[in-house]
Amino acid sequence: MNNRFFITTAIDYANGLPHIGHALEKIGADTIARYRRHRGDSVHFLMGMDEHGLKIAQSAAAAGVSPIEWTTRLAGEWRAAWQLLDISYDDFIRTTEPRHAVGVYEMIRRIRENGDLYQATYAGFYCVGCEAYKSEDDLVDGHCPEHPSREIQWLEEENWFFRLSAYRDRLRALVTESDFVRPESRRNEVLRMIDEIKDISVSRAGLKWGIRWPDEPETAVYVWLDALTNYLSATGFPAEGYERLWPADLHVVGKDIIRFHCVYWPAMLMSAGVETPRGVWAHGWMTMSGGKISKSEGGTIGIPAAVERHGADAFRYFVLREVPWDSDGNFSWDRLAERDTSELANDLGNLANRTLSMIHRYRGGVVPEAPATTELDQIAKETVEKYLERMDRLALHEAAAAVFELVSRANSFVESRAPWKLARDPANAGSLDETLASLARALGVVSGLLHPFMPGRMGELWTSLGTSETIPPFEDLASLDLTGRTVSMGAVLFPRPELAK
Ligand code: ME8
């Protein structure tokens, strides 16, 4: 039976356009989703937009339109950006949708029924950039360190509070006794947050743009209680059958929002009597000149610009190879051009072009028969194992590196076997067959393993190997047999960037 695998990304604030920092998260989650689908899991991949809260209301006002017009326009733009990047989500939820409000009301009802809501005064700071309550200690020079250009607000309002502190022990157990927080390097940070836990305000008095607090038309539901619930409301919660999807297997989020995902969210679910998600993956930041790429701090690159120069596949590969999936990494156009030239055009592009053209030249375009016994076949087998082990622990950058190691070994194999010399003497026909068949297999393995990273070009490379079938399961790539296939030359898969548009 297939495993169910429910993966989500953070839902993005509808207060501006997506940039390449957001893209890192979505490309990573998409690559995991594609990988799991190919392993035979029944994957459900959820993304969406976070459309409520003061920050959105302010940006709509600045644009001179109503909040709903604003968020509807932006939701369209974000979806278009994800399409440009070939992101294969199955569902896209907007927190302004009725199906979402139903879930939020049910969460509030259950939390209240459990005795975890009470009224009190919140007197303290609030960062509109984070949409979060802040203590004096959180500030640096009187500003939120993540939004230094925004004025911090002082609030004094009568709000509803969630008894978060009642969940300290259960949260501790969740974090220490399971893989809930990954990568493991983030665990201590979360444990410290749990140690310092205080009850949190979950309503905003007088805020017009947001889901109404039950029976209080002047009060909005705090935007994080609203937003976090998207993962659950998208399953149809509380309607019967929502457990077909829930609990989520993996929430992919940035390290800046682990407090919300690893502390607030599981506690709210515990209070509501709903199973907690199986895990949260906190990725790092994409930086530019060392600083976080951020909508509010300016200096960003949009998605159309990102894919225009090198194409979606090269960009996808670049970000996952350059930014370790468990920490930060820097973006620069020079590095992108460098990797596109050296790894994609020179290493992989060359391997593909010369393998296919030699099969044409020496064997009429048909992959010859030869047992899989060369040193390259051995390396290809080991690569499949290495790749699976790395993908399973979500070391995406290491998995991609393993495949490129195979590419480079395959190029050395071409040099050492020198098929152009073998072809001169018919006595070497067997050896030439062996070389070409082995190279074709290696290319098949490479295109299969890299398919989740570069679905477009790897799909084309796979097809150029003359196989009408879809890519077999990853494990079976290790014993791939392409004998008798007629390969096609097709277009140059990886043009050198300076020749590209
Ligand atoms: O936090 N590098 O929305 P958001 C990597 N609406 N990731 C980045 C990034 C960068 N430079 N900049 C942003 C929110 N991100 C909430 C989430 S979920 C219930 C609600 C990531 O638009 C960021 O870490 O500020 C987050 O995971 C996602 O983009 C959305 O950020």
Short mmCIF file of C-alpha atoms and ligand atoms in Angstrom, two decimals:
data_model
loop_
_atom_site.label_atom_id
_atom_site.label_comp_id
_atom_site.label_asym_id
_atom_site.label_seq_id
_atom_site.Cartn_x
_atom_site.Cartn_y
_atom_site.Cartn_z
CA MET A 1 0.00 0.00 0.00
CA ASN A 2 1.15 3.52 -0.72
CA ASN A 3 2.25 5.76 2.08
CA ARG A 4 0.37 8.98 2.44
CA PHE A 5 2.70 11.99 2.57
CA PHE A 6 1.23 15.39 3.37
CA ILE A 7 3.78 18.17 2.90
CA THR A 8 3.19 21.90 3.32
CA THR A 9 5.11 25.15 2.96
CA ALA A 10 4.61 28.35 4.91
CA ILE A 11 1.75 30.40 3.48
CA ASP A 12 3.19 33.69 2.32
CA TYR A 13 2.06 37.13 3.39
CA ALA A 14 0.11 38.85 0.64
CA ASN A 15 1.90 42.14 1.14
CA GLY A 16 4.16 42.20 -1.90
CA LEU A 17 5.53 39.99 -4.66
CA PRO A 18 7.53 36.79 -4.14
CA HIS A 19 11.31 36.94 -4.27
CA ILE A 20 14.03 34.33 -4.65
CA GLY A 21 14.16 33.78 -0.87
CA HIS A 22 10.56 32.51 -0.94
CA ALA A 23 11.49 30.47 -3.99
CA LEU A 24 14.12 28.53 -2.06
CA GLU A 25 11.45 27.18 0.29
CA LYS A 26 9.00 26.31 -2.45
CA ILE A 27 11.61 24.68 -4.72
CA GLY A 28 12.93 22.62 -1.81
CA ALA A 29 9.45 21.45 -0.79
CA ASP A 30 8.58 20.73 -4.42
CA THR A 31 11.71 18.63 -4.87
CA ILE A 32 10.82 16.62 -1.75
CA ALA A 33 7.23 16.23 -2.98
CA ARG A 34 8.39 15.05 -6.40
CA TYR A 35 10.89 12.68 -4.80
CA ARG A 36 8.23 11.14 -2.56
CA ARG A 37 5.75 10.81 -5.43
CA HIS A 38 8.36 8.97 -7.39
CA ARG A 39 8.97 6.67 -4.44
CA GLY A 40 5.32 5.72 -4.73
CA ASP A 41 3.89 7.76 -1.87
CA SER A 42 0.48 9.28 -2.24
CA VAL A 43 1.64 12.87 -1.87
CA HIS A 44 -0.48 15.86 -1.00
CA PHE A 45 1.44 19.11 -1.38
CA LEU A 46 -0.19 22.22 0.08
CA MET A 47 0.77 25.87 -0.39
CA GLY A 48 -1.15 29.09 0.03
CA MET A 49 -1.42 32.72 1.04
CA ASP A 50 -1.62 34.39 4.42
CA GLU A 51 -4.05 37.22 3.69
CA HIS A 52 -5.16 38.67 7.03
CA GLY A 53 -3.61 40.94 9.63
CA LEU A 54 -2.53 44.50 9.99
CA LYS A 55 0.43 44.25 7.63
CA ILE A 56 -1.81 43.24 4.71
CA ALA A 57 -4.41 45.89 5.58
CA GLN A 58 -1.66 48.51 5.53
CA SER A 59 -0.26 47.42 2.18
CA ALA A 60 -3.74 47.38 0.62
CA ALA A 61 -4.39 50.88 1.95
CA ALA A 62 -1.08 52.08 0.53
CA ALA A 63 -2.12 50.68 -2.87
CA GLY A 64 -5.49 52.40 -2.54
CA VAL A 65 -7.61 49.24 -2.89
CA SER A 66 -9.68 47.13 -0.53
CA PRO A 67 -7.83 44.34 1.29
CA ILE A 68 -9.69 41.59 -0.57
CA GLU A 69 -9.03 43.15 -3.98
CA TRP A 70 -5.40 43.47 -3.02
CA THR A 71 -4.95 39.90 -1.77
CA THR A 72 -6.86 38.44 -4.71
CA ARG A 73 -4.59 40.26 -7.13
CA LEU A 74 -1.50 39.13 -5.26
CA ALA A 75 -2.65 35.52 -4.92
CA GLY A 76 -2.84 35.45 -8.73
CA GLU A 77 0.67 36.83 -9.05
CA TRP A 78 2.14 34.38 -6.55
CA ARG A 79 0.52 31.43 -8.25
CA ALA A 80 1.88 32.62 -11.58
CA ALA A 81 5.36 32.80 -10.04
CA TRP A 82 5.09 29.22 -8.74
CA GLN A 83 4.02 28.10 -12.17
CA LEU A 84 7.13 29.66 -13.68
CA LEU A 85 9.18 27.56 -11.27
CA ASP A 86 7.26 24.36 -12.02
CA ILE A 87 6.03 23.95 -8.45
CA SER A 88 3.70 20.95 -8.36
CA TYR A 89 1.38 21.79 -5.46
CA ASP A 90 -1.89 19.88 -5.18
CA ASP A 91 -3.83 22.50 -3.24
CA PHE A 92 -3.47 26.23 -2.72
CA ILE A 93 -5.33 27.68 0.24
CA ARG A 94 -6.08 31.34 0.85
CA THR A 95 -6.95 32.33 4.41
CA THR A 96 -9.79 34.49 3.08
CA GLU A 97 -11.61 31.39 1.81
CA PRO A 98 -14.76 30.21 3.64
CA ARG A 99 -13.36 26.66 4.01
CA HIS A 100 -10.56 28.13 6.09
CA ALA A 101 -12.76 30.17 8.45
CA VAL A 102 -14.70 27.01 9.28
CA GLY A 103 -11.50 25.38 10.51
CA VAL A 104 -10.46 28.42 12.54
CA TYR A 105 -13.83 28.62 14.30
CA GLU A 106 -13.68 24.97 15.16
CA MET A 107 -10.16 25.36 16.61
CA ILE A 108 -11.33 28.27 18.77
CA ARG A 109 -14.42 26.37 19.89
CA ARG A 110 -12.39 23.36 20.94
CA ILE A 111 -9.65 25.36 22.66
CA ARG A 112 -12.26 27.32 24.58
CA GLU A 113 -14.14 24.16 25.53
CA ASN A 114 -10.89 22.79 26.89
CA GLY A 115 -10.62 25.80 29.22
CA ASP A 116 -7.57 27.28 27.54
CA LEU A 117 -8.91 30.74 26.65
CA TYR A 118 -9.22 33.64 29.09
CA GLN A 119 -9.47 37.44 28.84
CA ALA A 120 -6.69 39.73 30.01
CA THR A 121 -4.94 42.92 29.05
CA TYR A 122 -1.99 42.78 26.69
CA ALA A 123 0.37 45.65 27.36
CA GLY A 124 3.55 45.38 25.35
CA PHE A 125 5.29 45.73 22.00
CA TYR A 126 4.03 44.42 18.67
CA CYS A 127 6.02 44.07 15.45
CA VAL A 128 3.73 44.40 12.44
CA GLY A 129 6.48 42.94 10.22
CA CYS A 130 6.48 39.66 12.19
CA GLU A 131 2.85 40.08 13.27
CA ALA A 132 4.16 39.11 16.69
CA TYR A 133 4.13 40.30 20.30
CA LYS A 134 7.62 41.24 21.43
CA SER A 135 9.27 41.73 24.78
CA GLU A 136 11.77 44.45 25.58
CA ASP A 137 14.54 41.83 25.35
CA ASP A 138 13.59 40.96 21.77
CA LEU A 139 14.39 44.47 20.55
CA VAL A 140 17.70 45.84 19.33
CA ASP A 141 18.03 49.62 19.55
CA GLY A 142 14.27 49.86 20.01
CA HIS A 143 13.53 47.91 16.81
CA CYS A 144 12.65 44.36 15.87
CA PRO A 145 15.97 42.91 14.61
CA GLU A 146 14.21 41.32 11.62
CA HIS A 147 12.39 44.50 10.63
CA PRO A 148 14.76 47.30 11.57
CA SER A 149 13.10 49.77 9.21
CA ARG A 150 9.67 49.40 10.86
CA GLU A 151 8.55 51.31 13.94
CA ILE A 152 7.69 48.96 16.77
CA GLN A 153 4.16 49.46 18.13
CA TRP A 154 3.11 49.72 21.77
CA LEU A 155 -0.22 47.98 22.42
CA GLU A 156 -2.55 48.02 25.37
CA GLU A 157 -5.66 46.05 24.63
CA GLU A 158 -8.15 43.71 26.20
CA ASN A 159 -7.58 40.42 24.39
CA TRP A 160 -8.21 36.71 24.53
CA PHE A 161 -5.24 34.71 25.78
CA PHE A 162 -4.32 31.11 25.04
CA ARG A 163 -2.98 29.12 28.00
CA LEU A 164 0.22 28.12 26.20
CA SER A 165 2.10 27.67 29.48
CA ALA A 166 -0.09 24.67 30.32
CA TYR A 167 1.61 22.76 27.48
CA ARG A 168 5.23 23.16 28.51
CA ASP A 169 5.75 19.54 29.54
CA ARG A 170 3.93 18.02 26.61
CA LEU A 171 5.83 20.24 24.17
CA ARG A 172 9.11 19.30 25.79
CA ALA A 173 8.28 15.64 25.41
CA LEU A 174 7.25 16.11 21.79
CA VAL A 175 10.54 17.81 20.94
CA THR A 176 12.86 15.53 22.91
CA GLU A 177 11.18 12.21 22.20
CA SER A 178 10.52 12.48 18.48
CA ASP A 179 11.84 13.90 15.23
CA PHE A 180 9.35 16.73 15.43
CA VAL A 181 11.99 19.45 14.98
CA ARG A 182 14.43 19.05 12.13
CA PRO A 183 17.22 19.62 11.34
CA GLU A 184 18.32 18.43 14.75
CA SER A 185 20.56 21.47 15.08
CA ARG A 186 17.41 23.56 15.72
CA ARG A 187 16.17 21.46 18.61
CA ASN A 188 17.93 23.31 21.42
CA GLU A 189 16.65 26.63 20.19
CA VAL A 190 13.10 25.30 20.36
CA LEU A 191 13.68 23.81 23.81
CA ARG A 192 14.85 27.21 25.04
CA MET A 193 11.67 28.78 23.67
CA ILE A 194 9.63 26.16 25.50
CA ASP A 195 11.45 26.88 28.75
CA GLU A 196 10.56 30.55 28.47
CA ILE A 197 6.97 29.96 27.46
CA LYS A 198 4.25 32.45 28.44
CA ASP A 199 0.56 32.56 27.59
CA ILE A 200 -0.08 34.40 24.32
CA SER A 201 -2.74 36.78 23.16
CA VAL A 202 -4.75 35.23 20.30
CA SER A 203 -7.07 38.10 19.44
CA ARG A 204 -6.57 41.69 18.29
CA ALA A 205 -9.02 44.27 19.62
CA GLY A 206 -10.35 46.72 17.05
CA LEU A 207 -8.57 45.20 14.05
CA LYS A 208 -10.88 45.38 11.04
CA TRP A 209 -9.12 43.03 8.58
CA GLY A 210 -9.20 39.45 9.78
CA ILE A 211 -11.49 36.62 10.81
CA ARG A 212 -14.00 37.94 13.42
CA TRP A 213 -13.63 36.61 16.94
CA PRO A 214 -16.78 34.59 17.80
CA ASP A 215 -19.51 36.97 19.03
CA GLU A 216 -17.15 39.97 18.98
CA PRO A 217 -17.52 41.82 15.67
CA GLU A 218 -14.89 44.41 16.64
CA THR A 219 -12.19 41.82 17.40
CA ALA A 220 -10.05 39.89 14.94
CA VAL A 221 -8.54 36.44 15.45
CA TYR A 222 -4.78 36.87 15.90
CA VAL A 223 -3.26 36.31 12.49
CA TRP A 224 -0.96 33.44 13.56
CA LEU A 225 -3.83 31.39 15.05
CA ASP A 226 -5.62 32.10 11.77
CA ALA A 227 -2.62 31.34 9.53
CA LEU A 228 -1.35 28.18 11.25
CA THR A 229 -4.79 26.63 11.01
CA ASN A 230 -4.53 26.68 7.19
CA TYR A 231 -2.73 23.33 7.28
CA LEU A 232 -5.70 21.77 9.01
CA SER A 233 -8.55 23.63 7.33
CA ALA A 234 -7.18 22.58 3.92
CA THR A 235 -7.86 18.95 4.88
CA GLY A 236 -11.56 19.74 5.30
CA PHE A 237 -11.34 19.84 9.10
CA PRO A 238 -13.58 19.37 11.01
CA ALA A 239 -15.68 17.54 8.41
CA GLU A 240 -15.56 13.78 8.42
CA GLY A 241 -12.66 12.32 6.51
CA TYR A 242 -10.14 15.08 7.23
CA GLU A 243 -7.90 12.46 8.86
CA ARG A 244 -7.34 10.97 5.44
CA LEU A 245 -4.76 13.78 5.12
CA TRP A 246 -4.10 14.86 8.68
CA PRO A 247 -1.67 14.85 10.47
CA ALA A 248 0.75 16.61 8.14
CA ASP A 249 3.99 14.70 7.66
CA LEU A 250 6.18 17.71 7.10
CA HIS A 251 5.76 21.46 7.50
CA VAL A 252 8.58 23.14 5.55
CA VAL A 253 9.18 26.63 6.99
CA GLY A 254 11.93 29.18 7.42
CA LYS A 255 13.98 29.23 10.61
CA ASP A 256 12.48 32.66 11.45
CA ILE A 257 9.08 31.12 12.15
CA ILE A 258 9.91 28.02 14.18
CA ARG A 259 8.46 29.50 17.38
CA PHE A 260 5.05 29.58 15.70
CA HIS A 261 5.36 26.11 14.14
CA CYS A 262 7.23 24.22 16.85
CA VAL A 263 5.70 25.81 19.97
CA TYR A 264 2.39 27.62 19.35
CA TRP A 265 0.96 25.30 16.71
CA PRO A 266 1.45 21.91 18.41
CA ALA A 267 0.15 23.38 21.70
CA MET A 268 -2.99 24.72 20.00
CA LEU A 269 -3.58 21.32 18.43
CA MET A 270 -3.05 19.53 21.75
CA SER A 271 -5.57 21.84 23.35
CA ALA A 272 -8.06 21.21 20.53
CA GLY A 273 -7.55 17.46 20.78
CA VAL A 274 -6.13 17.19 17.27
CA GLU A 275 -3.07 15.09 16.47
CA THR A 276 0.17 17.08 16.11
CA PRO A 277 2.07 17.09 12.80
CA ARG A 278 4.85 14.51 12.41
CA GLY A 279 7.54 17.08 11.77
CA VAL A 280 8.70 20.58 10.96
CA TRP A 281 11.70 21.23 8.74
CA ALA A 282 13.32 24.62 9.35
CA HIS A 283 15.37 25.68 6.35
CA GLY A 284 17.79 28.58 6.46
CA TRP A 285 17.83 31.87 4.62
CA MET A 286 18.86 32.83 1.19
CA THR A 287 21.07 35.84 1.61
CA MET A 288 22.44 38.46 -0.76
CA SER A 289 25.71 40.14 0.10
CA GLY A 290 25.42 38.36 3.45
CA GLY A 291 22.01 39.78 4.52
CA LYS A 292 18.61 38.01 4.47
CA ILE A 293 16.64 38.68 1.32
CA SER A 294 13.48 40.29 2.62
CA LYS A 295 10.41 42.00 1.15
CA SER A 296 10.29 44.61 3.84
CA GLU A 297 14.01 45.40 3.78
CA GLY A 298 14.18 45.83 0.00
CA GLY A 299 16.81 44.82 -2.58
CA THR A 300 15.10 41.64 -3.77
CA ILE A 301 15.00 39.74 -7.05
CA GLY A 302 11.59 38.62 -8.33
CA ILE A 303 10.79 35.22 -9.81
CA PRO A 304 10.41 36.25 -13.49
CA ALA A 305 13.84 37.91 -13.36
CA ALA A 306 15.32 34.85 -11.64
CA VAL A 307 14.23 32.42 -14.35
CA GLU A 308 14.70 34.71 -17.32
CA ARG A 309 18.47 34.43 -17.65
CA HIS A 310 19.06 30.73 -17.04
CA GLY A 311 15.63 29.07 -17.12
CA ALA A 312 13.61 27.51 -14.31
CA ASP A 313 15.53 24.24 -14.17
CA ALA A 314 18.96 25.82 -13.86
CA PHE A 315 17.64 28.19 -11.21
CA ARG A 316 16.01 25.34 -9.24
CA TYR A 317 19.19 23.32 -9.37
CA PHE A 318 21.31 26.30 -8.44
CA VAL A 319 19.43 27.29 -5.30
CA LEU A 320 19.25 23.76 -3.93
CA ARG A 321 22.92 23.11 -4.65
CA GLU A 322 24.18 26.46 -3.44
CA VAL A 323 22.08 26.92 -0.30
CA PRO A 324 22.45 23.94 2.06
CA TRP A 325 18.89 22.83 2.86
CA ASP A 326 19.62 23.01 6.57
CA SER A 327 21.39 26.38 6.72
CA ASP A 328 21.94 29.71 4.97
CA GLY A 329 23.49 30.35 1.58
CA ASN A 330 24.22 33.33 -0.58
CA PHE A 331 22.72 34.18 -3.96
CA SER A 332 24.72 35.92 -6.64
CA TRP A 333 24.26 36.12 -10.40
CA ASP A 334 27.93 35.30 -10.84
CA ARG A 335 27.65 32.06 -8.87
CA LEU A 336 24.53 31.12 -10.80
CA ALA A 337 26.27 31.74 -14.13
CA GLU A 338 29.31 29.84 -12.89
CA ARG A 339 27.38 26.73 -11.88
CA ASP A 340 25.26 26.90 -15.02
CA THR A 341 28.38 26.99 -17.16
CA SER A 342 30.59 24.54 -15.35
CA GLU A 343 28.17 21.98 -13.95
CA LEU A 344 25.17 22.09 -16.25
CA ALA A 345 26.57 23.12 -19.65
CA ASN A 346 30.11 21.73 -19.40
CA ASP A 347 29.80 18.66 -17.19
CA LEU A 348 26.26 17.38 -17.66
CA GLY A 349 25.50 18.99 -21.02
CA ASN A 350 28.72 17.70 -22.52
CA LEU A 351 28.27 14.23 -21.15
CA ALA A 352 24.79 14.05 -22.64
CA ASN A 353 25.80 15.50 -26.01
CA ARG A 354 28.83 13.37 -26.55
CA THR A 355 27.23 10.17 -25.32
CA LEU A 356 24.23 10.59 -27.59
CA SER A 357 26.27 11.70 -30.58
CA MET A 358 28.75 8.81 -30.24
CA ILE A 359 25.89 6.33 -30.09
CA HIS A 360 24.66 7.90 -33.31
CA ARG A 361 28.02 7.99 -34.99
CA TYR A 362 29.26 4.52 -34.04
CA ARG A 363 26.09 2.49 -33.52
CA GLY A 364 23.47 4.10 -35.76
CA GLY A 365 21.72 5.66 -32.77
CA VAL A 366 20.93 2.32 -31.09
CA VAL A 367 22.23 1.52 -27.59
CA PRO A 368 24.37 -1.64 -27.96
CA GLU A 369 24.04 -4.67 -25.72
CA ALA A 370 26.65 -5.10 -22.99
CA PRO A 371 26.54 -6.31 -19.39
CA ALA A 372 26.65 -3.67 -16.65
CA THR A 373 30.12 -4.52 -15.44
CA THR A 374 32.25 -1.42 -15.96
CA GLU A 375 33.62 0.72 -13.15
CA LEU A 376 31.11 3.38 -14.19
CA ASP A 377 28.22 0.95 -13.71
CA GLN A 378 29.50 0.27 -10.22
CA ILE A 379 29.70 3.99 -9.42
CA ALA A 380 26.20 4.53 -10.80
CA LYS A 381 24.84 1.83 -8.47
CA GLU A 382 26.57 3.39 -5.48
CA THR A 383 25.25 6.80 -6.48
CA VAL A 384 21.67 5.57 -6.37
CA GLU A 385 22.18 4.31 -2.81
CA LYS A 386 23.93 7.48 -1.69
CA TYR A 387 21.24 9.64 -3.26
CA LEU A 388 18.40 7.75 -1.57
CA GLU A 389 20.07 7.92 1.82
CA ARG A 390 20.66 11.67 1.47
CA MET A 391 17.20 12.45 0.11
CA ASP A 392 15.60 10.46 2.93
CA ARG A 393 17.30 12.65 5.49
CA LEU A 394 16.43 15.73 3.42
CA ALA A 395 20.04 16.62 2.65
CA LEU A 396 18.97 17.89 -0.76
CA HIS A 397 22.24 19.68 -1.53
CA GLU A 398 24.24 16.55 -0.71
CA ALA A 399 22.00 14.37 -2.86
CA ALA A 400 22.49 16.69 -5.84
CA ALA A 401 26.23 16.69 -5.20
CA ALA A 402 26.30 12.87 -5.26
CA VAL A 403 24.72 12.85 -8.73
CA PHE A 404 27.21 15.40 -10.02
CA GLU A 405 30.02 13.26 -8.72
CA LEU A 406 28.66 10.53 -11.00
CA VAL A 407 28.56 13.00 -13.89
CA SER A 408 32.17 13.87 -13.38
CA ARG A 409 33.19 10.20 -13.08
CA ALA A 410 31.31 9.50 -16.31
CA ASN A 411 33.25 12.24 -18.09
CA SER A 412 36.52 10.77 -16.84
CA PHE A 413 35.33 7.38 -18.06
CA VAL A 414 34.85 8.82 -21.54
CA GLU A 415 38.37 10.25 -21.49
CA SER A 416 39.99 7.05 -20.27
CA ARG A 417 38.08 4.76 -22.64
CA ALA A 418 38.49 7.15 -25.59
CA PRO A 419 35.68 5.64 -27.70
CA TRP A 420 36.92 7.57 -30.75
CA LYS A 421 40.09 5.46 -30.62
CA LEU A 422 38.21 2.21 -30.02
CA ALA A 423 36.06 2.96 -33.06
CA ARG A 424 39.08 2.91 -35.36
CA ASP A 425 39.69 -0.81 -34.97
CA PRO A 426 36.85 -3.36 -35.43
CA ALA A 427 38.70 -5.67 -33.02
CA ASN A 428 37.59 -3.28 -30.24
CA ALA A 429 33.88 -3.51 -31.08
CA GLY A 430 33.05 -5.30 -27.81
CA SER A 431 34.85 -2.74 -25.74
CA LEU A 432 33.15 0.12 -27.63
CA ASP A 433 29.73 -1.49 -27.03
CA GLU A 434 30.51 -1.80 -23.36
CA THR A 435 31.60 1.84 -23.13
CA LEU A 436 28.59 3.27 -24.94
CA ALA A 437 26.05 1.10 -23.13
CA SER A 438 27.55 2.01 -19.79
CA LEU A 439 27.46 5.72 -20.61
CA ALA A 440 23.85 5.53 -21.72
CA ARG A 441 22.93 3.82 -18.45
CA ALA A 442 24.78 6.44 -16.43
CA LEU A 443 22.85 9.18 -18.25
CA GLY A 444 19.61 7.36 -17.48
CA VAL A 445 20.53 7.21 -13.80
CA VAL A 446 21.48 10.90 -13.75
CA SER A 447 18.26 12.03 -15.43
CA GLY A 448 16.13 9.88 -13.11
CA LEU A 449 17.82 11.02 -9.91
CA LEU A 450 17.89 14.69 -10.87
CA HIS A 451 14.33 14.70 -12.14
CA PRO A 452 12.86 16.05 -8.86
CA PHE A 453 15.37 18.92 -9.03
CA MET A 454 15.03 19.77 -12.73
CA PRO A 455 11.78 18.23 -13.94
CA GLY A 456 11.82 19.97 -17.32
CA ARG A 457 15.27 19.24 -18.68
CA MET A 458 15.66 15.88 -16.97
CA GLY A 459 12.37 14.80 -18.50
CA GLU A 460 13.81 15.72 -21.92
CA LEU A 461 17.09 13.94 -21.23
CA TRP A 462 15.24 10.81 -20.18
CA THR A 463 13.13 10.92 -23.36
CA SER A 464 16.21 11.42 -25.51
CA LEU A 465 17.41 8.00 -24.31
CA GLY A 466 14.65 6.51 -26.43
CA THR A 467 12.52 5.27 -23.60
CA SER A 468 8.81 5.75 -24.01
CA GLU A 469 8.16 4.51 -20.47
CA THR A 470 8.21 6.84 -17.51
CA ILE A 471 11.27 6.88 -15.29
CA PRO A 472 11.34 3.64 -13.24
CA PRO A 473 11.49 3.69 -9.42
CA PHE A 474 14.79 5.10 -8.15
CA GLU A 475 15.99 1.71 -6.86
CA ASP A 476 15.45 0.16 -10.28
CA LEU A 477 17.64 2.77 -11.96
CA ALA A 478 20.62 0.87 -10.54
CA SER A 479 19.82 -2.01 -12.91
CA LEU A 480 18.60 0.07 -15.84
CA ASP A 481 18.89 -1.69 -19.22
CA LEU A 482 18.66 0.50 -22.30
CA THR A 483 19.74 -2.13 -24.87
CA GLY A 484 18.20 -1.57 -28.28
CA ARG A 485 16.80 1.89 -27.56
CA THR A 486 17.11 4.42 -30.32
CA VAL A 487 18.44 7.61 -28.81
CA SER A 488 17.65 11.01 -30.22
CA MET A 489 19.87 14.04 -30.30
CA GLY A 490 17.18 16.61 -29.73
CA ALA A 491 17.96 20.16 -28.79
CA VAL A 492 21.02 21.06 -26.75
CA LEU A 493 19.77 20.54 -23.21
CA PHE A 494 22.20 22.82 -21.48
CA PRO A 495 23.32 25.61 -23.75
CA ARG A 496 26.24 27.59 -22.44
CA PRO A 497 24.73 30.54 -20.61
CA GLU A 498 26.41 33.15 -22.82
CA LEU A 499 24.69 31.57 -25.81
CA ALA A 500 21.33 31.44 -24.06
CA LYS A 501 18.83 34.24 -24.44
O1 ME8 B 1 6.23 34.25 7.67
N1 ME8 B 1 15.30 32.90 2.49
O2 ME8 B 1 5.24 34.79 5.66
P1 ME8 B 1 6.46 35.42 4.86
C1 ME8 B 1 14.61 31.78 2.77
N2 ME8 B 1 2.88 34.35 6.57
N3 ME8 B 1 13.30 31.78 3.12
C2 ME8 B 1 12.68 32.95 3.17
C3 ME8 B 1 13.34 34.18 2.88
C4 ME8 B 1 14.71 34.11 2.52
N4 ME8 B 1 15.42 35.20 2.24
N5 ME8 B 1 12.44 35.18 3.03
C5 ME8 B 1 11.27 34.60 3.40
C6 ME8 B 1 5.25 34.34 6.95
N6 ME8 B 1 11.42 33.27 3.49
C7 ME8 B 1 3.90 33.85 7.43
C8 ME8 B 1 3.91 32.34 7.48
S1 ME8 B 1 2.73 30.00 7.95
C9 ME8 B 1 1.37 29.48 8.80
C10 ME8 B 1 2.64 31.73 7.97
C11 ME8 B 1 10.42 32.28 3.91
O3 ME8 B 1 5.84 35.85 3.58
C12 ME8 B 1 10.06 32.47 5.38
O4 ME8 B 1 11.03 31.91 6.21
O5 ME8 B 1 7.15 36.42 5.69
C13 ME8 B 1 8.73 31.75 5.44
O6 ME8 B 1 8.91 30.38 5.70
C14 ME8 B 1 8.14 31.98 4.05
O7 ME8 B 1 9.21 32.45 3.22
C15 ME8 B 1 7.03 33.00 4.04
O8 ME8 B 1 7.46 34.20 4.63
#
